[in-house]
mmCIF file of C-alpha atoms and ligand atoms in Angstrom:
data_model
loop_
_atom_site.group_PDB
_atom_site.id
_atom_site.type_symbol
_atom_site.label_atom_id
_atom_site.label_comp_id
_atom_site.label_asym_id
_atom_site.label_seq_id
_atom_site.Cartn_x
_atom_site.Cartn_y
_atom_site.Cartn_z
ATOM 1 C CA UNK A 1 0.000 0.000 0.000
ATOM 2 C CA UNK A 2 1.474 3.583 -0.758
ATOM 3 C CA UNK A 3 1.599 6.161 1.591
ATOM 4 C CA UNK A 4 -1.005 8.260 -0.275
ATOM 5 C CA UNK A 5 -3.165 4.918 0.341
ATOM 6 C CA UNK A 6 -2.413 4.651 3.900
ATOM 7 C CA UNK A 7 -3.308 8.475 4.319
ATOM 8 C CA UNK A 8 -6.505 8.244 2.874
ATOM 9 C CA UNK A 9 -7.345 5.008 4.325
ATOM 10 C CA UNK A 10 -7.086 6.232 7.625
ATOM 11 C CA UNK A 11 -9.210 9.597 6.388
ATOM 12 C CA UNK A 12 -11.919 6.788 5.022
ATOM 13 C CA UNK A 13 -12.128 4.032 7.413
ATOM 14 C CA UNK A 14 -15.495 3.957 9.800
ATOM 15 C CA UNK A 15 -14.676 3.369 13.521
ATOM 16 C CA UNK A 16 -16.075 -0.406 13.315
ATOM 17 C CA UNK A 17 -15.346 -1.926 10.145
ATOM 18 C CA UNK A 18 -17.366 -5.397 9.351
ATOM 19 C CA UNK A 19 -15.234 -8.372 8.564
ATOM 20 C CA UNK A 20 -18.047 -9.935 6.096
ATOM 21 C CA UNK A 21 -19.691 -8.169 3.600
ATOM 22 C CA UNK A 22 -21.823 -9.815 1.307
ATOM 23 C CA UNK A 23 -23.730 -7.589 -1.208
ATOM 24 C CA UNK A 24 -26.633 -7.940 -3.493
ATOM 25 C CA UNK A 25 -26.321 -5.956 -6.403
ATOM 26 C CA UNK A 26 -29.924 -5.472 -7.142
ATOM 27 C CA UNK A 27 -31.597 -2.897 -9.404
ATOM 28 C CA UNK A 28 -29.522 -2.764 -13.032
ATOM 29 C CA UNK A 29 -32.364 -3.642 -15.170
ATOM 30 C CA UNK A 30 -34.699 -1.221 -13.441
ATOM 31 C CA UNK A 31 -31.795 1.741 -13.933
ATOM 32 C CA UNK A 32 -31.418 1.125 -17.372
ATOM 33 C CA UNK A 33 -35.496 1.088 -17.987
ATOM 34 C CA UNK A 34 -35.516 3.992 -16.299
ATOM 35 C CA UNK A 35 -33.252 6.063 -18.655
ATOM 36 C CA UNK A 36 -34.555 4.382 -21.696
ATOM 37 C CA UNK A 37 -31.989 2.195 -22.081
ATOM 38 C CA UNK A 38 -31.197 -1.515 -22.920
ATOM 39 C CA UNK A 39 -31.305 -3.797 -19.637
ATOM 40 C CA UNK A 40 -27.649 -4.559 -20.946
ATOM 41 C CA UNK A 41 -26.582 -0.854 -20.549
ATOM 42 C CA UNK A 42 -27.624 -1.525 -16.323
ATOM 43 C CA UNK A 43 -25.503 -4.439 -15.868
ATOM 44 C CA UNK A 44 -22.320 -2.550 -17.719
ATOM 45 C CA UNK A 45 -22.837 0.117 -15.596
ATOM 46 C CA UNK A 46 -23.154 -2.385 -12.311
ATOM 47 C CA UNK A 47 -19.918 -3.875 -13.179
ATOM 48 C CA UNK A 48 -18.327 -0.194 -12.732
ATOM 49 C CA UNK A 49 -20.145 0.321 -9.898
ATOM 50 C CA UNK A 50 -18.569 -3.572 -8.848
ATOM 51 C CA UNK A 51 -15.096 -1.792 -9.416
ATOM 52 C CA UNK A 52 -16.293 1.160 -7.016
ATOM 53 C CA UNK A 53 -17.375 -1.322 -4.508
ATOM 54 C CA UNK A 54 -14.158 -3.581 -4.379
ATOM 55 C CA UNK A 55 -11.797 -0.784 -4.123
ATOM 56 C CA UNK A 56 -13.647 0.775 -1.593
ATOM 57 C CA UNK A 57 -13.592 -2.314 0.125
ATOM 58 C CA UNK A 58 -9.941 -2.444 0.139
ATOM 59 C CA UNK A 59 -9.391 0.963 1.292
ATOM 60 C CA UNK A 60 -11.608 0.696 3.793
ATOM 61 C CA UNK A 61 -10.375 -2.574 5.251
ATOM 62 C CA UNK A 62 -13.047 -5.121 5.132
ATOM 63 C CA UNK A 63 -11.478 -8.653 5.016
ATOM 64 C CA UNK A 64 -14.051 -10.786 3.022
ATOM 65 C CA UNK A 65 -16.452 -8.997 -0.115
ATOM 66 C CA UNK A 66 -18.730 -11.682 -1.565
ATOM 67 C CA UNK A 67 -20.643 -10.416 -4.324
ATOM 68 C CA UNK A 68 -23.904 -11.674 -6.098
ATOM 69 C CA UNK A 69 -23.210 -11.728 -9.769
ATOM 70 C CA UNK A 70 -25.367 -14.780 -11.415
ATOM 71 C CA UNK A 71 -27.531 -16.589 -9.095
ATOM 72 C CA UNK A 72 -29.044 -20.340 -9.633
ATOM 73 C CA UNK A 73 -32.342 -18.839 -10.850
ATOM 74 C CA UNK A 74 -30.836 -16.447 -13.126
ATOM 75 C CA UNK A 75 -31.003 -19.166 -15.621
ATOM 76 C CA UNK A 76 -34.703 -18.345 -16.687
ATOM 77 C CA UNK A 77 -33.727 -14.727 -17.906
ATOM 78 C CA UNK A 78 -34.232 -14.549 -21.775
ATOM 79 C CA UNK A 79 -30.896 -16.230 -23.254
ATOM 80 C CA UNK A 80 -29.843 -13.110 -24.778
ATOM 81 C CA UNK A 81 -29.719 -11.496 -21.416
ATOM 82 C CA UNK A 82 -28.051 -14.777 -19.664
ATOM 83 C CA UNK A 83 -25.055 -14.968 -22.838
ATOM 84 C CA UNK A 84 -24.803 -10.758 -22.346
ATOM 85 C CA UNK A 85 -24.161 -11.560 -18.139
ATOM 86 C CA UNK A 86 -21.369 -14.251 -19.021
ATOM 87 C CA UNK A 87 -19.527 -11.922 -21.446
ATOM 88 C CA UNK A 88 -19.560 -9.291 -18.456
ATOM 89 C CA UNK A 89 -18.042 -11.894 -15.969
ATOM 90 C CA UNK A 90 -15.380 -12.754 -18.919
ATOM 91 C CA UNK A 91 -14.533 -9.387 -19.631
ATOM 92 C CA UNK A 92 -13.825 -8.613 -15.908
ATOM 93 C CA UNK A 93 -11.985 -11.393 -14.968
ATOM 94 C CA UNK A 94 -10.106 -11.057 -18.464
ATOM 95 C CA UNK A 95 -9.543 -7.017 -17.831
ATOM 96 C CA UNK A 96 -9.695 -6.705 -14.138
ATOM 97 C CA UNK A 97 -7.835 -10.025 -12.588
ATOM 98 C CA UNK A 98 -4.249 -8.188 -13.064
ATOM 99 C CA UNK A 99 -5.156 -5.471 -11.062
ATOM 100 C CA UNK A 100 -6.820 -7.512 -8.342
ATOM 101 C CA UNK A 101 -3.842 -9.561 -8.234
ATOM 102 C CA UNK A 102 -1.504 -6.535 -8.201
ATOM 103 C CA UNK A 103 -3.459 -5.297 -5.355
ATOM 104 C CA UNK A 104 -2.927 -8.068 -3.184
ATOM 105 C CA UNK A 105 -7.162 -9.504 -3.685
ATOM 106 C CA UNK A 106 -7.611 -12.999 -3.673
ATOM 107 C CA UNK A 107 -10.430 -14.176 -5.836
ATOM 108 C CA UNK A 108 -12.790 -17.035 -4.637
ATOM 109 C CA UNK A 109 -15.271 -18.218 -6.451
ATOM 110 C CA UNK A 110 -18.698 -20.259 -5.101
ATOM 111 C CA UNK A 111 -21.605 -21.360 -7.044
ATOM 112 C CA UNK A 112 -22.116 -24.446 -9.013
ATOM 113 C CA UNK A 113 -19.451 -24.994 -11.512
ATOM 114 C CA UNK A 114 -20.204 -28.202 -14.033
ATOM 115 C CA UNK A 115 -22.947 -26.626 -15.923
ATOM 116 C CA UNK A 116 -20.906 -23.748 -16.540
ATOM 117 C CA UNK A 117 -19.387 -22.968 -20.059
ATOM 118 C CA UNK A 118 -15.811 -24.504 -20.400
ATOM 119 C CA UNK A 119 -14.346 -21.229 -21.193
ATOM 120 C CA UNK A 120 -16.269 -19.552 -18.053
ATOM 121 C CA UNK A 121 -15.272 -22.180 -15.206
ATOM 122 C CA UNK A 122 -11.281 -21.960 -16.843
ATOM 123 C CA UNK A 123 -11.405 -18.183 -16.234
ATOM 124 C CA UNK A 124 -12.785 -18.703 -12.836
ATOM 125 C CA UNK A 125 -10.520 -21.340 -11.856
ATOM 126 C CA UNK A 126 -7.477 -19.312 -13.546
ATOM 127 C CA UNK A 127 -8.792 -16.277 -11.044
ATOM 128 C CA UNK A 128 -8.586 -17.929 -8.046
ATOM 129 C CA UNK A 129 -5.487 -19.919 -8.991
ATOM 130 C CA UNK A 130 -3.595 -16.739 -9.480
ATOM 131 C CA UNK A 131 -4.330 -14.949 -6.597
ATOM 132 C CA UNK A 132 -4.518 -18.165 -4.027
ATOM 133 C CA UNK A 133 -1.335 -16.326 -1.967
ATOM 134 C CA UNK A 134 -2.850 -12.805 -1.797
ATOM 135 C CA UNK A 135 -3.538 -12.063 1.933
ATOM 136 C CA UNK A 136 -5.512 -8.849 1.163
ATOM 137 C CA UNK A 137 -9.150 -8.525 0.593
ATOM 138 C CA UNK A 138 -10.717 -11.609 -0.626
ATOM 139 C CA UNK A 139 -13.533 -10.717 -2.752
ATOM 140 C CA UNK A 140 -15.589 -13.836 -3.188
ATOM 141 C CA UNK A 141 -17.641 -14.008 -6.280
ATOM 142 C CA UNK A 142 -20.994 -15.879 -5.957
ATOM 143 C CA UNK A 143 -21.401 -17.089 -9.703
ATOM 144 C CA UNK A 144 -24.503 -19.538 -10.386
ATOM 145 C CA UNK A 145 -24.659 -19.643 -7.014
ATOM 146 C CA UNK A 146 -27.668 -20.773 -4.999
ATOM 147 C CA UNK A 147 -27.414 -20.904 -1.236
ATOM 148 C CA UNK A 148 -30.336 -23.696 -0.907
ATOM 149 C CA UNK A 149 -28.573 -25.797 -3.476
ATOM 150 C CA UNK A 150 -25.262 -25.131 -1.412
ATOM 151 C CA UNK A 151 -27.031 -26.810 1.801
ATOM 152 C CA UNK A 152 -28.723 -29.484 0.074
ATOM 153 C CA UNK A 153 -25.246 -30.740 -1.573
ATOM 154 C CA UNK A 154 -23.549 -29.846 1.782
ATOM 155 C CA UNK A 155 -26.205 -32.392 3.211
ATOM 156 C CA UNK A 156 -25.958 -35.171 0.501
ATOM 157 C CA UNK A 157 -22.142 -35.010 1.223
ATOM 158 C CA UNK A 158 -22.983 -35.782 4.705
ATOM 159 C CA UNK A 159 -25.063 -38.260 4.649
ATOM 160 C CA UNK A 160 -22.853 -40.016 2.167
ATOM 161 C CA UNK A 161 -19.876 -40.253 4.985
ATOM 162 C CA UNK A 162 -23.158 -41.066 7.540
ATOM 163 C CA UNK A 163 -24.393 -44.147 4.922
ATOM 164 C CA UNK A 164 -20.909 -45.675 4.556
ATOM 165 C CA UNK A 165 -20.443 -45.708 8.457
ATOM 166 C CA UNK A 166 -17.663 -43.042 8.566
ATOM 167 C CA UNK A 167 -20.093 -40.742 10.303
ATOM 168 C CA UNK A 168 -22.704 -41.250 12.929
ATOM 169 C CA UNK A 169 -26.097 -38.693 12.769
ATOM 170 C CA UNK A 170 -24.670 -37.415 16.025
ATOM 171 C CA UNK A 171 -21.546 -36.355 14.140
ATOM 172 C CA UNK A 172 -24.085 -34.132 12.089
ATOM 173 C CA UNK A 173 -23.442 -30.470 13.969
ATOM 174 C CA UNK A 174 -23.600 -26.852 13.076
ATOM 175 C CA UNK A 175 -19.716 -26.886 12.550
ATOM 176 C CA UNK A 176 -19.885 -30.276 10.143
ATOM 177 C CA UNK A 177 -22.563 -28.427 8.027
ATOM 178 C CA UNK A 178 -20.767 -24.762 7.888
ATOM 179 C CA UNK A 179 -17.220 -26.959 7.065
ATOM 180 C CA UNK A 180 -19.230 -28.468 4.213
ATOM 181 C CA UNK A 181 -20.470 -25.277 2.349
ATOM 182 C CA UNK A 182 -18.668 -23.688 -0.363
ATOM 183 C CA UNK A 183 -17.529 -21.131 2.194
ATOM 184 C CA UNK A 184 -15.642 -22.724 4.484
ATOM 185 C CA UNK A 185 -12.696 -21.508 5.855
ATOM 186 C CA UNK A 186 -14.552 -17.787 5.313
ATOM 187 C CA UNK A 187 -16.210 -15.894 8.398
ATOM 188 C CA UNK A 188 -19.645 -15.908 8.476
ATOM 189 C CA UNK A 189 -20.646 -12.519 7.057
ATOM 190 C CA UNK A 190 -21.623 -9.392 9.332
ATOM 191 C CA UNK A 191 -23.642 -7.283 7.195
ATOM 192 C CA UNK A 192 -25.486 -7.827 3.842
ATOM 193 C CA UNK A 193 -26.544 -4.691 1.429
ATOM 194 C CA UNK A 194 -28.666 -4.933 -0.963
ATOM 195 C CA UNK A 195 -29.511 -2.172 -3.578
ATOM 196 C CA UNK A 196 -32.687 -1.140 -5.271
ATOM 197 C CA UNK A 197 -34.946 -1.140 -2.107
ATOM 198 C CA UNK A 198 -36.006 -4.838 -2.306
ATOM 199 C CA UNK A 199 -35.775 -6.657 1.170
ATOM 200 C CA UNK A 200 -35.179 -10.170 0.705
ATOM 201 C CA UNK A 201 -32.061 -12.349 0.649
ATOM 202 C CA UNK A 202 -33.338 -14.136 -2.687
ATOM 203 C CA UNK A 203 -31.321 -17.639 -2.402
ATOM 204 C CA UNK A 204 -27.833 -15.686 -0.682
ATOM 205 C CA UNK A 205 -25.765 -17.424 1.902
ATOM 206 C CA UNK A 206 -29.005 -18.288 3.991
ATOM 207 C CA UNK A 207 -27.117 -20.708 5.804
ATOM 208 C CA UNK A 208 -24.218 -17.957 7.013
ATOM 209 C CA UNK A 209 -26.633 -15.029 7.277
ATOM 210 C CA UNK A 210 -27.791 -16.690 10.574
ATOM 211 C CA UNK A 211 -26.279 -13.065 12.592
ATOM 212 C CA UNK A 212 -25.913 -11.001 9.574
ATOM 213 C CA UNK A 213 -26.819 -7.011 10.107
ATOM 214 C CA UNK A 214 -29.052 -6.027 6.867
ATOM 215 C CA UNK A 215 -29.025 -2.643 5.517
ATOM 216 C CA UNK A 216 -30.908 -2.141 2.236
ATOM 217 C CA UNK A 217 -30.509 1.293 0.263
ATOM 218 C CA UNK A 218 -32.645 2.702 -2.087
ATOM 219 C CA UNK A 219 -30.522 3.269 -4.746
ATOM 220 C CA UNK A 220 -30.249 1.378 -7.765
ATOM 221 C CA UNK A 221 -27.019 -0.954 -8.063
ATOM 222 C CA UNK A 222 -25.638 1.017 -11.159
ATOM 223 C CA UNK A 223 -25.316 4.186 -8.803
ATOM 224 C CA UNK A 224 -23.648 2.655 -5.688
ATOM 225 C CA UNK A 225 -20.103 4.203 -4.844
ATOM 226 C CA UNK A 226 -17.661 4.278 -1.576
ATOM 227 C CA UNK A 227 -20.253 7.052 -0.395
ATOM 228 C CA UNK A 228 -23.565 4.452 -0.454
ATOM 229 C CA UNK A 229 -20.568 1.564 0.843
ATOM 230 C CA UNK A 230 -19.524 3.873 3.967
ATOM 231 C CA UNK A 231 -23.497 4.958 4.223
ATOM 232 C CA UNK A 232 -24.152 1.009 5.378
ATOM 233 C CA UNK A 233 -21.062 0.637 7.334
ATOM 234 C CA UNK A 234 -22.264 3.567 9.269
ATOM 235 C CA UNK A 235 -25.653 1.918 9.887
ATOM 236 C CA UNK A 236 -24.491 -1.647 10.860
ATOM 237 C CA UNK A 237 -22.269 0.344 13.213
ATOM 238 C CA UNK A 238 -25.405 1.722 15.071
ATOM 239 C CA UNK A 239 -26.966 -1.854 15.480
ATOM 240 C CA UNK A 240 -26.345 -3.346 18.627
ATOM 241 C CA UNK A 241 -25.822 -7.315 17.582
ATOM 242 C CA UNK A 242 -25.972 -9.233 20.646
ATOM 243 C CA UNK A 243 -26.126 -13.190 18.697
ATOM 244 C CA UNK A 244 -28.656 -14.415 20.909
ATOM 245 C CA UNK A 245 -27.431 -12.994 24.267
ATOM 246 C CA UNK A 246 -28.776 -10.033 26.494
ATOM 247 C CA UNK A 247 -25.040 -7.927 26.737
ATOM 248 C CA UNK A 248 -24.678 -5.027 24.119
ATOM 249 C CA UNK A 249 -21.522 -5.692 21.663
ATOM 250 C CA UNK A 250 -20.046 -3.652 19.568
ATOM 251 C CA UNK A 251 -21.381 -4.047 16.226
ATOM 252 C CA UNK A 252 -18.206 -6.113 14.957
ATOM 253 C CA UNK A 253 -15.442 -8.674 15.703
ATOM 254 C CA UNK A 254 -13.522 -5.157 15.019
ATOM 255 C CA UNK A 255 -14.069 -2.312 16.691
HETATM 256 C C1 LIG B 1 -29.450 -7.463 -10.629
HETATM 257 O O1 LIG B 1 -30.033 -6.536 -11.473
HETATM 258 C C2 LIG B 1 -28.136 -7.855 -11.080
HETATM 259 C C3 LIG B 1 -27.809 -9.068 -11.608
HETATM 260 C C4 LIG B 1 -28.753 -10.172 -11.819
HETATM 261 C C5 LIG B 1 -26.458 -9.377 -12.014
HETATM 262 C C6 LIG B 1 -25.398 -8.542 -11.398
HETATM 263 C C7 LIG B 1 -24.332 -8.435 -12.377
HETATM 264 C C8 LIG B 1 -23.471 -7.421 -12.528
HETATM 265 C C9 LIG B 1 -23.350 -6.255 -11.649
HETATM 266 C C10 LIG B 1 -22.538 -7.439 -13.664
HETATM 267 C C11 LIG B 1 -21.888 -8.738 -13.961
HETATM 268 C C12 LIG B 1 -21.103 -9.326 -12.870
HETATM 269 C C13 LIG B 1 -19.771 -9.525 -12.876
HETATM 270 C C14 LIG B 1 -19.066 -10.177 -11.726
HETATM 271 C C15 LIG B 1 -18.970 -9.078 -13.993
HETATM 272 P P1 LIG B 1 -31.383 -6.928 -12.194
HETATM 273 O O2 LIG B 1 -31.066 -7.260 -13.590
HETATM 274 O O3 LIG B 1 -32.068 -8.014 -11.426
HETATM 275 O O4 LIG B 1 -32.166 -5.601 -12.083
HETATM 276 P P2 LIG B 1 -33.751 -5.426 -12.011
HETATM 277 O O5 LIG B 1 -34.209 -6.157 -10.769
HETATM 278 O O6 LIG B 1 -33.920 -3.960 -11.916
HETATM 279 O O7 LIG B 1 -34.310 -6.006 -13.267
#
């Protein structure tokens, strides 16, 4: 990080800064309609306002950024749409993975990989491959992702190990499940935003969102910047999360 970084991270960075944040970029279709423009014209603008997001992310020192770019159901979108979302994922992992990489982000990727296009699941793969030894942010990119899916194949795998006597039911526990999802290893996230004023979770991480803060803005994705990123922050750090208990905590694991 440069000096001139360092500076203006200080400058940026909210007093509690979430570890987790998982975002739904919601609202590109509905920006572009709005201006009379083509639904495509929304999503190129989203993946700018993705660029916003990550750097801010970095700067202002969140650990883990999982994004929702394609999820399970996005499937039944006309196939023109679906082929125009795949060349946007290509095109930023083709254009932006150097600069991730140079900046020390390491790429992980969950969703459902097999019915993906050959070409698609190689770029993914070469993403995370590249930046496995980054320590930085890790921005985690949830492509044909589906969070029930994720728990139902967590649970097959389980009951596999329970069927062929490696594992007892008893065995099955909260840990077991988590260590079976496509996020293990990564902290269960501490706030989810999601843009364009809808308030649902729509198939994301339902499993890890157990605590999760939610702040939802009513903005469209296409328009989110560092401003609408520190804008949340500043709300989850006014929530009092207590996970069950009576004793006020601060609103993160760091404060
Ligand atoms: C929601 O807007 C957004 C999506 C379904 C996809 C998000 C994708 C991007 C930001 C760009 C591509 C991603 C990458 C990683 C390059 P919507 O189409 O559901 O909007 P609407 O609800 O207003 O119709």
């Amino acid at each position: 990080m440069s000096m001139r970084e360092g500076a203006a991270t200080q400058a940026k960075a909210p007093a509690c800064v979430p570890v987790h944040v998982g975002v739904i970029m919601d609202g590109n279709g509905r920006w572009a309609t709005a201006r009379n423009l083509p639904r495509f014209e929304g999503h190129r603008r989203g993946v700018e306002a993705l660029r916003r997001c990550v750097r801010a992310a970095r700067e202002i020192g969140i650990r883990y950024l999982t994004i929702y770019s394609f999820s399970s159901e996005n499937w039944s979108r006309p196939a023109q749409e679906i082929s125009e979302l795949m060349g946007l994922l290509k095109r930023f992992v083709r254009h932006d993975l150097a600069e991730l990489h140079a900046n020390n982000v390491r790429v992980r990727i969950i969703g459902e990989r097999l019915s993906l296009a050959r070409e698609i699941s190689n770029l993914l793969e070469e993403a995370e491959n590249l930046t496995k030894g980054n320590n930085g942010l890790t921005l985690v990119i949830a492509f044909n992702y589906g969070a029930r899916q994720e728990i139902a194949a967590a649970a097959a795998r389980i009951a596999a190990q329970v069927a062929a006597g490696e594992l007892t039911p008893e065995d099955v526990t909260v840990e077991r499940i988590g260590a079976n999802l496509l996020t293990a290893g990564i902290p269960d996230p501490d706030l989810i935003v999601r843009t364009s004023g809808e308030q649902r979770l729509s198939n994301f991480l339902l499993w890890q969102a157990a605590y999760a803060e939610f702040v939802f803005l009513p903005i469209y994705w296409p328009e989110f910047d560092e401003a609408a990123l520190l804008g949340a922050i500043e709300e989850f750090a006014r929530r009092d999360r207590r996970f069950g208990g009576v004793t006020a905590r601060a609103g993160s694991a760091r404060s």
